[in-house]
PDB file of C-alpha atoms in Angstrom:
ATOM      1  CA  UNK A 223     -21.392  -4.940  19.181  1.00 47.00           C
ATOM      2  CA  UNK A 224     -18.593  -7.316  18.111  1.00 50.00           C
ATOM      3  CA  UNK A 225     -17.246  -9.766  20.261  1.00 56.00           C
ATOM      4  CA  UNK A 226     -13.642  -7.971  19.384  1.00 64.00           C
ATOM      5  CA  UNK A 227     -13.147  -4.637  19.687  1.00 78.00           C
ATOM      6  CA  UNK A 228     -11.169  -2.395  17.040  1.00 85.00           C
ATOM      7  CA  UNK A 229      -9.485   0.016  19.227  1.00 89.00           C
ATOM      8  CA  UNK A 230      -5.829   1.062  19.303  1.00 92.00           C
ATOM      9  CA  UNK A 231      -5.396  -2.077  21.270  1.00 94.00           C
ATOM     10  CA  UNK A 232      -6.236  -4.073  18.428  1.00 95.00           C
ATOM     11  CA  UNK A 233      -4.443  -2.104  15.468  1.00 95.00           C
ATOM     12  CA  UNK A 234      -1.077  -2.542  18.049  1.00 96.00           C
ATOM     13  CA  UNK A 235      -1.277  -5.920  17.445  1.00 96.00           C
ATOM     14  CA  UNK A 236      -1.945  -5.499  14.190  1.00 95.00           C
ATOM     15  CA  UNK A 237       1.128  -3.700  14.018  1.00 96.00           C
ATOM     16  CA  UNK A 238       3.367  -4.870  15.923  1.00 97.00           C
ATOM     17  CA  UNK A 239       2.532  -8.225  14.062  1.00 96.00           C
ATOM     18  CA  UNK A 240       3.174  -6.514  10.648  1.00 96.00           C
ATOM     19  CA  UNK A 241       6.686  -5.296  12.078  1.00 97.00           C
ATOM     20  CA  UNK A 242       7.894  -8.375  12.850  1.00 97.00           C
ATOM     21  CA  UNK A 243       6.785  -9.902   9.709  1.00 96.00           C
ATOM     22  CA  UNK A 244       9.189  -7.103   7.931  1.00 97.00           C
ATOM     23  CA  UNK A 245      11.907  -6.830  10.220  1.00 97.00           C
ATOM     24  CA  UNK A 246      12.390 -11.048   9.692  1.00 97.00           C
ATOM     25  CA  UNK A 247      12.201 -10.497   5.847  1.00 96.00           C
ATOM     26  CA  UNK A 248      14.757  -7.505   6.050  1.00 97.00           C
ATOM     27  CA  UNK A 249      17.551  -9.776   8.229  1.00 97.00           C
ATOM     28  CA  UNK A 250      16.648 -12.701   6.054  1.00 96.00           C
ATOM     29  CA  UNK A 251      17.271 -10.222   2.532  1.00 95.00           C
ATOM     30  CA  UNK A 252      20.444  -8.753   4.158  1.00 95.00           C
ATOM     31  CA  UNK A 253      21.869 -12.241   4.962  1.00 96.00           C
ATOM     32  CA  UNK A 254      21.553 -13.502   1.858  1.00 94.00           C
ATOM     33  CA  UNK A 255      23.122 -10.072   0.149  1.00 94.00           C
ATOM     34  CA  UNK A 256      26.167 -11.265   2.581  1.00 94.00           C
ATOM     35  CA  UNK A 257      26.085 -14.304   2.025  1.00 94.00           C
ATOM     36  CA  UNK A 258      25.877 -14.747  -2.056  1.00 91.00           C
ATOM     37  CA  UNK A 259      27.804 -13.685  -4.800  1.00 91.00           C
ATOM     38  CA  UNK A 260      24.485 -11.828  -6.402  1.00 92.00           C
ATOM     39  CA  UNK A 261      24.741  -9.075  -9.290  1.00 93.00           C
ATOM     40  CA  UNK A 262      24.466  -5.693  -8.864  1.00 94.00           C
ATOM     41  CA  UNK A 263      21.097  -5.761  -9.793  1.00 93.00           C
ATOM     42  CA  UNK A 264      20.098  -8.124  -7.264  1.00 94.00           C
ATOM     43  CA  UNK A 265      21.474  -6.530  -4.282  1.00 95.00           C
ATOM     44  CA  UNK A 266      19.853  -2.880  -5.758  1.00 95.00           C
ATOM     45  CA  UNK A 267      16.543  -4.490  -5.295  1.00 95.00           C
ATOM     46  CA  UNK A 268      17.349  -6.193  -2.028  1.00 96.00           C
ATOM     47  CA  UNK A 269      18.256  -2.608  -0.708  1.00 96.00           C
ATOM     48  CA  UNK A 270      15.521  -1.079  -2.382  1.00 96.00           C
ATOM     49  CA  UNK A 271      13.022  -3.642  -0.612  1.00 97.00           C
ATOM     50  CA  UNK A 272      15.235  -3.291   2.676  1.00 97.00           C
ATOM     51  CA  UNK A 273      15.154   0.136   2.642  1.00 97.00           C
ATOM     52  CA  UNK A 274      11.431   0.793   1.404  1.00 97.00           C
ATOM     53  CA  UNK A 275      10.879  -1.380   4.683  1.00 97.00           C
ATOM     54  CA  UNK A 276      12.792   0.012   7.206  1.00 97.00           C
ATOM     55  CA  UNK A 277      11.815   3.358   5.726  1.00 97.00           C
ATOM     56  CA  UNK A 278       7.810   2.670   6.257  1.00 97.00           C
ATOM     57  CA  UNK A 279       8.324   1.241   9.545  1.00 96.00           C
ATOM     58  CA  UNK A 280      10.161   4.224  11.146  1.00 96.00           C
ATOM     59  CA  UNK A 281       7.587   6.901   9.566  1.00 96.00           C
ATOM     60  CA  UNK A 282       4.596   5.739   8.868  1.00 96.00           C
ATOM     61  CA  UNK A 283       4.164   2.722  11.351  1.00 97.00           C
ATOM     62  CA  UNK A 284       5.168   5.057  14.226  1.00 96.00           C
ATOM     63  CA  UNK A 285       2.488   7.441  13.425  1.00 96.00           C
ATOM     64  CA  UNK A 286       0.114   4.567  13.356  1.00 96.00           C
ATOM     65  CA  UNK A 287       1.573   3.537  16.557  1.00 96.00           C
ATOM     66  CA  UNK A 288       1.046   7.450  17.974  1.00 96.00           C
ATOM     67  CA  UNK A 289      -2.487   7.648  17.013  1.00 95.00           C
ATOM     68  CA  UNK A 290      -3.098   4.112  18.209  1.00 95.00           C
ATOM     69  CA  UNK A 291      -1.698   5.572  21.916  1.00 95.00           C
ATOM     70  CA  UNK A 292      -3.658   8.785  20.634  1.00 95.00           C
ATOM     71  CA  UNK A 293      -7.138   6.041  20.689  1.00 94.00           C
ATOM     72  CA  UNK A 294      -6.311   4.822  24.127  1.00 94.00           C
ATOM     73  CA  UNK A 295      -6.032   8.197  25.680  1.00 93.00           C
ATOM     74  CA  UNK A 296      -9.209   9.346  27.147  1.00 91.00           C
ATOM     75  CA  UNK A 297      -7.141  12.814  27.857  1.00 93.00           C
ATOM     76  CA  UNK A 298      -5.733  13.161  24.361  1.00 89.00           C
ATOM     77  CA  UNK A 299      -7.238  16.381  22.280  1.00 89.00           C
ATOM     78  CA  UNK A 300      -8.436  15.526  19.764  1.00 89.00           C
ATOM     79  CA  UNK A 301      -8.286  12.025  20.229  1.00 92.00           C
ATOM     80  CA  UNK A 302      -8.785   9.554  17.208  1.00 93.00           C
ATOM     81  CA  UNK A 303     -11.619   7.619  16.710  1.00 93.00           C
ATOM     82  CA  UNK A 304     -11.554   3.613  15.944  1.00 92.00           C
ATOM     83  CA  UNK A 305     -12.568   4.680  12.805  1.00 93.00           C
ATOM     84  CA  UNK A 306      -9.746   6.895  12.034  1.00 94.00           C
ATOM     85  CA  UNK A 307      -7.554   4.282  13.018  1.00 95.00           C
ATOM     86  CA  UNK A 308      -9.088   1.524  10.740  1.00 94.00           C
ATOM     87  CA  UNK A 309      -8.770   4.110   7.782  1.00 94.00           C
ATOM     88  CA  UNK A 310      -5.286   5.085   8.096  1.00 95.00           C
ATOM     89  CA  UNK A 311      -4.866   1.054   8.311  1.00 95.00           C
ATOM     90  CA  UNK A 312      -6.547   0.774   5.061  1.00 94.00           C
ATOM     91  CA  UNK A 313      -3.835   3.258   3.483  1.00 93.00           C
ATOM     92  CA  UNK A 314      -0.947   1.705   5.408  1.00 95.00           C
ATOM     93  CA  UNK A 315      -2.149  -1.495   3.980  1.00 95.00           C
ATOM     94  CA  UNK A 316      -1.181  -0.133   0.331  1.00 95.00           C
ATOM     95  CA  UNK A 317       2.216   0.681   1.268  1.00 95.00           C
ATOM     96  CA  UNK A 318       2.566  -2.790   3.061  1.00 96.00           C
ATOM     97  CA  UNK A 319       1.435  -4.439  -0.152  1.00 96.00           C
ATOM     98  CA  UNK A 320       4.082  -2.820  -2.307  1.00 96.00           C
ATOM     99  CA  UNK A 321       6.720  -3.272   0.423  1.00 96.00           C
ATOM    100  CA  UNK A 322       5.516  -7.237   0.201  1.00 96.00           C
ATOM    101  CA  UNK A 323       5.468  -6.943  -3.551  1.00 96.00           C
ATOM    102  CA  UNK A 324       9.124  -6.534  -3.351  1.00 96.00           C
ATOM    103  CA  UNK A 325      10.012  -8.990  -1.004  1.00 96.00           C
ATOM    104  CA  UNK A 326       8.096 -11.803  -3.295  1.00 96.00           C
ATOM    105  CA  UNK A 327      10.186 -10.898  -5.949  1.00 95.00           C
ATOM    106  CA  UNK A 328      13.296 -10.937  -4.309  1.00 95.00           C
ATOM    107  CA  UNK A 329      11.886 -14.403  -2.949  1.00 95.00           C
ATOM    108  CA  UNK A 330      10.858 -15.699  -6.876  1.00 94.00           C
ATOM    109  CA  UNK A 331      14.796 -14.546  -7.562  1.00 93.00           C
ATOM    110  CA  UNK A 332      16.238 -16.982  -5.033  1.00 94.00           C
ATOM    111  CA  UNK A 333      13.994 -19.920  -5.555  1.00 94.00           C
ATOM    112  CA  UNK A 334      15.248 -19.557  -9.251  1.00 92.00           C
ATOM    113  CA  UNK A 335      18.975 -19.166  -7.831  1.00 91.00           C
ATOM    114  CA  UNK A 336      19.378 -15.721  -8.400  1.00 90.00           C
ATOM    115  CA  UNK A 337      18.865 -15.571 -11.888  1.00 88.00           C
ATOM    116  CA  UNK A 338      16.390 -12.823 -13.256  1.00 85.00           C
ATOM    117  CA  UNK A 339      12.957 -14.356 -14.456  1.00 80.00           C
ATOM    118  CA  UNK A 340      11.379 -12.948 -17.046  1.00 76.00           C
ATOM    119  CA  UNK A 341       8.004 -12.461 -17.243  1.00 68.00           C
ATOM    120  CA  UNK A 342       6.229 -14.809 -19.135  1.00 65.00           C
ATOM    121  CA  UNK A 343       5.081 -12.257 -21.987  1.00 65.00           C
ATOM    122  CA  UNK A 344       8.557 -11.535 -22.492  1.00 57.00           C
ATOM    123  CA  UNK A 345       9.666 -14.985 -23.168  1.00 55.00           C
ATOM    124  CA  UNK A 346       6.062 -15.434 -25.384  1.00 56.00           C
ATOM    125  CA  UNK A 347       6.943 -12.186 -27.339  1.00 55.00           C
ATOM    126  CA  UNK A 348      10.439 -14.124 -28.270  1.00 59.00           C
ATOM    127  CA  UNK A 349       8.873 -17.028 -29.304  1.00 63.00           C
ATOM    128  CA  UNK A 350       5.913 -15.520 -31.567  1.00 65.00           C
ATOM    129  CA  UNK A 351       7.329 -12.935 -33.979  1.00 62.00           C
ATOM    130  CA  UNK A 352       5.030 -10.027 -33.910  1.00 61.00           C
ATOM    131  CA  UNK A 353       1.795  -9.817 -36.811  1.00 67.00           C
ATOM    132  CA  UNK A 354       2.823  -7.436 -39.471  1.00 65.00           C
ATOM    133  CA  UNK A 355       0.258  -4.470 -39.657  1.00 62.00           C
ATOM    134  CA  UNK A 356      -1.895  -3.675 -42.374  1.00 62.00           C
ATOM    135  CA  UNK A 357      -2.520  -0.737 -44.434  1.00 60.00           C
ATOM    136  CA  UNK A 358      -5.473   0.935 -42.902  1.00 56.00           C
ATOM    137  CA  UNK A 359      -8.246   1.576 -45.056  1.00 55.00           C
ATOM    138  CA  UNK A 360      -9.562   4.546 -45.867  1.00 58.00           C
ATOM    139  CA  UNK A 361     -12.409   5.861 -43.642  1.00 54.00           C
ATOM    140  CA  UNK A 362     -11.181   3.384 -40.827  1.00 50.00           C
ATOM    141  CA  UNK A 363      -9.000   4.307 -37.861  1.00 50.00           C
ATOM    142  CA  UNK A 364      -5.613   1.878 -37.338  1.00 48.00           C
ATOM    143  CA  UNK A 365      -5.834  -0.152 -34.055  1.00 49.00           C
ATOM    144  CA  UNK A 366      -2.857   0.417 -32.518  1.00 45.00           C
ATOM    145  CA  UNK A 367      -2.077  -2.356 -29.729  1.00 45.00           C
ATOM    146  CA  UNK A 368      -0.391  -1.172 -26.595  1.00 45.00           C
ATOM    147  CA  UNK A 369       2.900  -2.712 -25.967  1.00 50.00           C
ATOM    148  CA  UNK A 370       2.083  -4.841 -22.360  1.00 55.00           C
ATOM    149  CA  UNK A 371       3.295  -3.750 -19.305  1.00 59.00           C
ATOM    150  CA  UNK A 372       6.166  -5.871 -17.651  1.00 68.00           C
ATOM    151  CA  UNK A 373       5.237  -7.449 -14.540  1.00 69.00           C
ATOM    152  CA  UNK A 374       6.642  -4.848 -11.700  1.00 66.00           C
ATOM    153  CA  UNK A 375       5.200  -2.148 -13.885  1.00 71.00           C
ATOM    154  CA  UNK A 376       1.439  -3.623 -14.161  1.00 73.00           C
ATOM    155  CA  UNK A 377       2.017  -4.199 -10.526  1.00 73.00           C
ATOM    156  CA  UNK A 378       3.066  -0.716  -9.506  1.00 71.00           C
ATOM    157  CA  UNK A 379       0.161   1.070 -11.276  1.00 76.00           C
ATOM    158  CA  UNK A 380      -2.360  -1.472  -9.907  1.00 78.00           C
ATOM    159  CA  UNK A 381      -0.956  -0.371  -6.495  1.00 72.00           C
ATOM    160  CA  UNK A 382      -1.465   3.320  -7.635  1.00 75.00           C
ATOM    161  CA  UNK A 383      -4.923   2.260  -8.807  1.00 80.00           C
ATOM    162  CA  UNK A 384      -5.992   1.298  -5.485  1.00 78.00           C
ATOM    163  CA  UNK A 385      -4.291   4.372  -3.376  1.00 75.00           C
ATOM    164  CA  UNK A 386      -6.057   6.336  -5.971  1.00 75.00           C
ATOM    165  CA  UNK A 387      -9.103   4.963  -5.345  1.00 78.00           C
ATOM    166  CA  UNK A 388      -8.919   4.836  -1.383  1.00 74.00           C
ATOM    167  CA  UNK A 389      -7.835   8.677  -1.323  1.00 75.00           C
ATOM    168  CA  UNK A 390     -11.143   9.075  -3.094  1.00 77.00           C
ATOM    169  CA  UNK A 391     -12.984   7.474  -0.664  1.00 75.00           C
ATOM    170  CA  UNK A 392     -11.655   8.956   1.979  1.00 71.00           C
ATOM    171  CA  UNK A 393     -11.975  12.094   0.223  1.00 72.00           C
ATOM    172  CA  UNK A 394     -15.320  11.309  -0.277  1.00 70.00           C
ATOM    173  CA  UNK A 395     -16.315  10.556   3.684  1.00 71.00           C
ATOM    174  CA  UNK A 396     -14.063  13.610   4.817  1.00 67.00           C
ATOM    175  CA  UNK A 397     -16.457  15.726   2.110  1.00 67.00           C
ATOM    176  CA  UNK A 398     -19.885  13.847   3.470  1.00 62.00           C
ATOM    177  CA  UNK A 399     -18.772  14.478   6.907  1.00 58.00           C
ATOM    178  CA  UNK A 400     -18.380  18.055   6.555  1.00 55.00           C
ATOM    179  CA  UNK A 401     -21.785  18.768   4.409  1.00 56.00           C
ATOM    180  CA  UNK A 402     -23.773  17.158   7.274  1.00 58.00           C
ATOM    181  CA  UNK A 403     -22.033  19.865   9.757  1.00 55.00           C
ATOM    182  CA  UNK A 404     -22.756  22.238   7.469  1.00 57.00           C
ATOM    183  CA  UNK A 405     -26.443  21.415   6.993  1.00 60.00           C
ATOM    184  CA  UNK A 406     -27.215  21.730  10.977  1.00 61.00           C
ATOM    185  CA  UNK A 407     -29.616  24.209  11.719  1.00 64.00           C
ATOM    186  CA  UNK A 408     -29.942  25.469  15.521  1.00 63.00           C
ATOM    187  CA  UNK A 409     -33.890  26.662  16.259  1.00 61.00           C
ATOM    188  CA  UNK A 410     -34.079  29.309  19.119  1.00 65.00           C
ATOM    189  CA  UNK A 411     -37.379  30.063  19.889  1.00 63.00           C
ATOM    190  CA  UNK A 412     -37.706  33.823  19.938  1.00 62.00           C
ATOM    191  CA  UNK A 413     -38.662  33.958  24.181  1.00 58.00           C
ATOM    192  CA  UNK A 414     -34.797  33.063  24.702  1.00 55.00           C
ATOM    193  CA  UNK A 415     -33.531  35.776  22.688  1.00 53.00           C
ATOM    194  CA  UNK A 416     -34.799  38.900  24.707  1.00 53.00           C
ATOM    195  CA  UNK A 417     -32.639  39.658  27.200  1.00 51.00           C
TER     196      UNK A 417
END
């Protein structure tokens, strides 16, 4: 056994950790909306990132926190397992990541004084005019190139990549889980069965 155990103890910590990490990036966000003359556009994503915060830590963080209290209850019906705590930690992660996602852009936005940065394709595509296409020949399908993703975007469907690919998983042990109670066979030898 490990020398640290993973109960709702732990994931507490874990949380409570996590909440104070946000709630400090929120107060510092809303200062400096107060504080600076910033565009529209600026304060829209510090309220977006604000409010996707506060918004994740009064829903889904106090669920976690429930089911954490849930862990530590030997009384509680049905009572979650460590394991059911460390996978709804693994999907909480995703939502913490695109919560933190926003925060480190608002971040790259005042280190750069609160003017918008453009991605670094963007500036290349300015500088490099874009190849003129050729006829296609005959017989031969035309390559069409895909116009890249800005920055947020790529980062937003990476995000829904990996949720994607968790729910799956889970999916997938949920599914396991139930075909092993399902394949459980219960032998009575005949002698008990007369009454």
């Amino acid at each position: 056994m490990s020398p640290c155990r993973r109960d709702g103890q732990w994931f507490m910590k874990l949380l409570h950790a996590e909440t104070k990490r946000m709630e400090g990036w929120c107060k510092q966000m809303e200062r400096e909306a107060e504080e600076n003359d910033l565009s529209e556009e600026t304060l829209g994503k510090i309220r977006s990132a604000v409010g996707s915060a506060q918004l994740l830590m009064s829903q889904k963080f106090q669920q976690f926190y429930w089911l954490c209290q849930q862990n530590l209850d030997p009384s509680a019906m049905p009572r979650p397992t460590s394991q059911d705590l460390a996978g709804f930690w693994d999907l909480l992660q995703l939502s913490i990541e695109d919560v933190s996602m926003k925060f480190d852009e608002l971040h790259q936005l005042k280190a750069n004084d609160w003017k918008p940065i453009e991605p670094p394709d963007k500036q290349e595509e300015r500088k490099i005019p874009p190849p003129v296409p050729k006829k296609p020949v005959k017989g031969k399908v035309a390559i069409v190139r895909e116009k890249s993703l800005d920055l947020p975007d790529r980062q937003r469907q990476e995000a829904r990549k990996r949720l994607m690919a968790a729910k799956r998983a889970a999916s997938f042990r949920q599914n396991s889980a139930t075909e092993r109670a399902d394949s459980i066979e219960i032998y009575i030898p005949e002698a008990q069965t007369r009454l």
